[in-house]
């Protein structure tokens, strides 16, 4: 029995309305935050007018600039080392058979499911037990520890769809194992490596909990600076910082999705 066209249209409109309400609930606070970052009213109680004053003042705030510099240092360093280690780990798990391979493959997912507060405290405990002084270096090491999993999973997924016969064909044509990797395997998995790196940078740049537990004096990042400023209330400056972070995050995720879309087409 066919469904009447009127009933089908009504169901379609209900579904669209339901979707609109869900997305409004999710993104309305973000839209309000961005709008109020241009508000002339410092108390943020009501909209008083448009201004770029808060963005200008940010670039004269030494505390914010120092925190931003630390976030960029941590994000770039953690991304580089996590991408390198995670890519090698993915190659080892995907291409070689060894004792404990399945166990190691399962342990890769642990940092993704363990609560951040547990991860932060466990890394802090390790540093304290080894007598390592908390600094920007410990923050970078902590970020590398939880970012490796993201790269490993991303690159390993890419390797799973790669035909091993391509490497064998390169070897039959006289290529060494290193040459086969550089000219055959690497170009195929490069989109996965770039995607993992972008994901790492985004997560590292936005992280607060793990950074909070492992940062020393003078090594606070931008999320920590925002947390400190919140003690004095939510001001347009905080909204401006959050908007900048939001733009950076969305930009990275757009690039990540475009690369992922390019992978799926190949």
Short mmCIF file of N, CA and C in Angstrom, two decimals, residues 4 16 45 59 65 67 73 95 97 100 110 114 146 150 166 179 190 198 206 225 229 232:
data_model
loop_
_atom_site.label_atom_id
_atom_site.label_comp_id
_atom_site.label_asym_id
_atom_site.label_seq_id
_atom_site.Cartn_x
_atom_site.Cartn_y
_atom_site.Cartn_z
N UNK A 4 0.15 8.07 1.01
CA UNK A 4 -0.39 9.25 0.33
C UNK A 4 0.66 10.34 0.23
N UNK A 16 12.53 17.88 8.44
CA UNK A 16 13.35 19.07 8.22
C UNK A 16 13.31 20.00 9.43
N UNK A 45 26.16 42.34 28.24
CA UNK A 45 24.78 42.13 28.71
C UNK A 45 23.78 42.27 27.58
N UNK A 59 45.87 41.92 20.24
CA UNK A 59 47.21 41.95 19.67
C UNK A 59 48.15 42.88 20.45
N UNK A 65 49.28 36.92 23.76
CA UNK A 65 50.23 36.65 22.69
C UNK A 65 51.23 35.56 23.10
N UNK A 67 50.67 33.19 25.33
CA UNK A 67 49.91 31.93 25.36
C UNK A 67 49.67 31.41 23.95
N UNK A 73 53.65 26.58 19.35
CA UNK A 73 54.85 25.74 19.53
C UNK A 73 54.45 24.31 19.89
N UNK A 95 51.73 -3.77 7.90
CA UNK A 95 52.55 -4.49 6.93
C UNK A 95 53.33 -5.68 7.50
N UNK A 97 53.90 -8.92 10.45
CA UNK A 97 53.32 -9.85 11.40
C UNK A 97 54.33 -10.10 12.52
N UNK A 100 52.17 -10.20 19.45
CA UNK A 100 51.55 -9.08 20.16
C UNK A 100 51.00 -8.00 19.25
N UNK A 110 43.24 3.14 23.11
CA UNK A 110 43.09 3.48 24.53
C UNK A 110 43.08 4.99 24.77
N UNK A 114 39.96 6.80 26.90
CA UNK A 114 40.24 7.14 28.29
C UNK A 114 39.89 8.61 28.52
N UNK A 146 49.08 11.59 23.36
CA UNK A 146 47.70 11.30 23.00
C UNK A 146 47.38 11.58 21.53
N UNK A 150 45.69 9.17 16.97
CA UNK A 150 44.90 9.72 15.87
C UNK A 150 45.60 9.50 14.52
N UNK A 166 51.14 -3.61 -5.35
CA UNK A 166 51.85 -2.49 -5.96
C UNK A 166 53.31 -2.46 -5.52
N UNK A 179 63.01 2.40 -2.02
CA UNK A 179 62.51 3.05 -3.23
C UNK A 179 61.03 2.74 -3.44
N UNK A 190 49.99 9.45 1.65
CA UNK A 190 50.23 10.85 2.02
C UNK A 190 48.96 11.59 2.41
N UNK A 198 46.71 17.25 10.47
CA UNK A 198 45.75 18.34 10.69
C UNK A 198 44.86 18.06 11.89
N UNK A 206 43.55 23.00 20.79
CA UNK A 206 42.35 23.24 21.60
C UNK A 206 42.40 22.59 22.98
N UNK A 225 44.93 30.40 29.13
CA UNK A 225 44.79 31.85 29.27
C UNK A 225 43.32 32.25 29.30
N UNK A 229 41.17 34.13 32.30
CA UNK A 229 40.40 35.35 32.06
C UNK A 229 38.94 35.18 32.46
N UNK A 232 37.29 36.50 35.78
CA UNK A 232 36.84 37.88 35.91
C UNK A 232 35.57 38.15 35.10
#
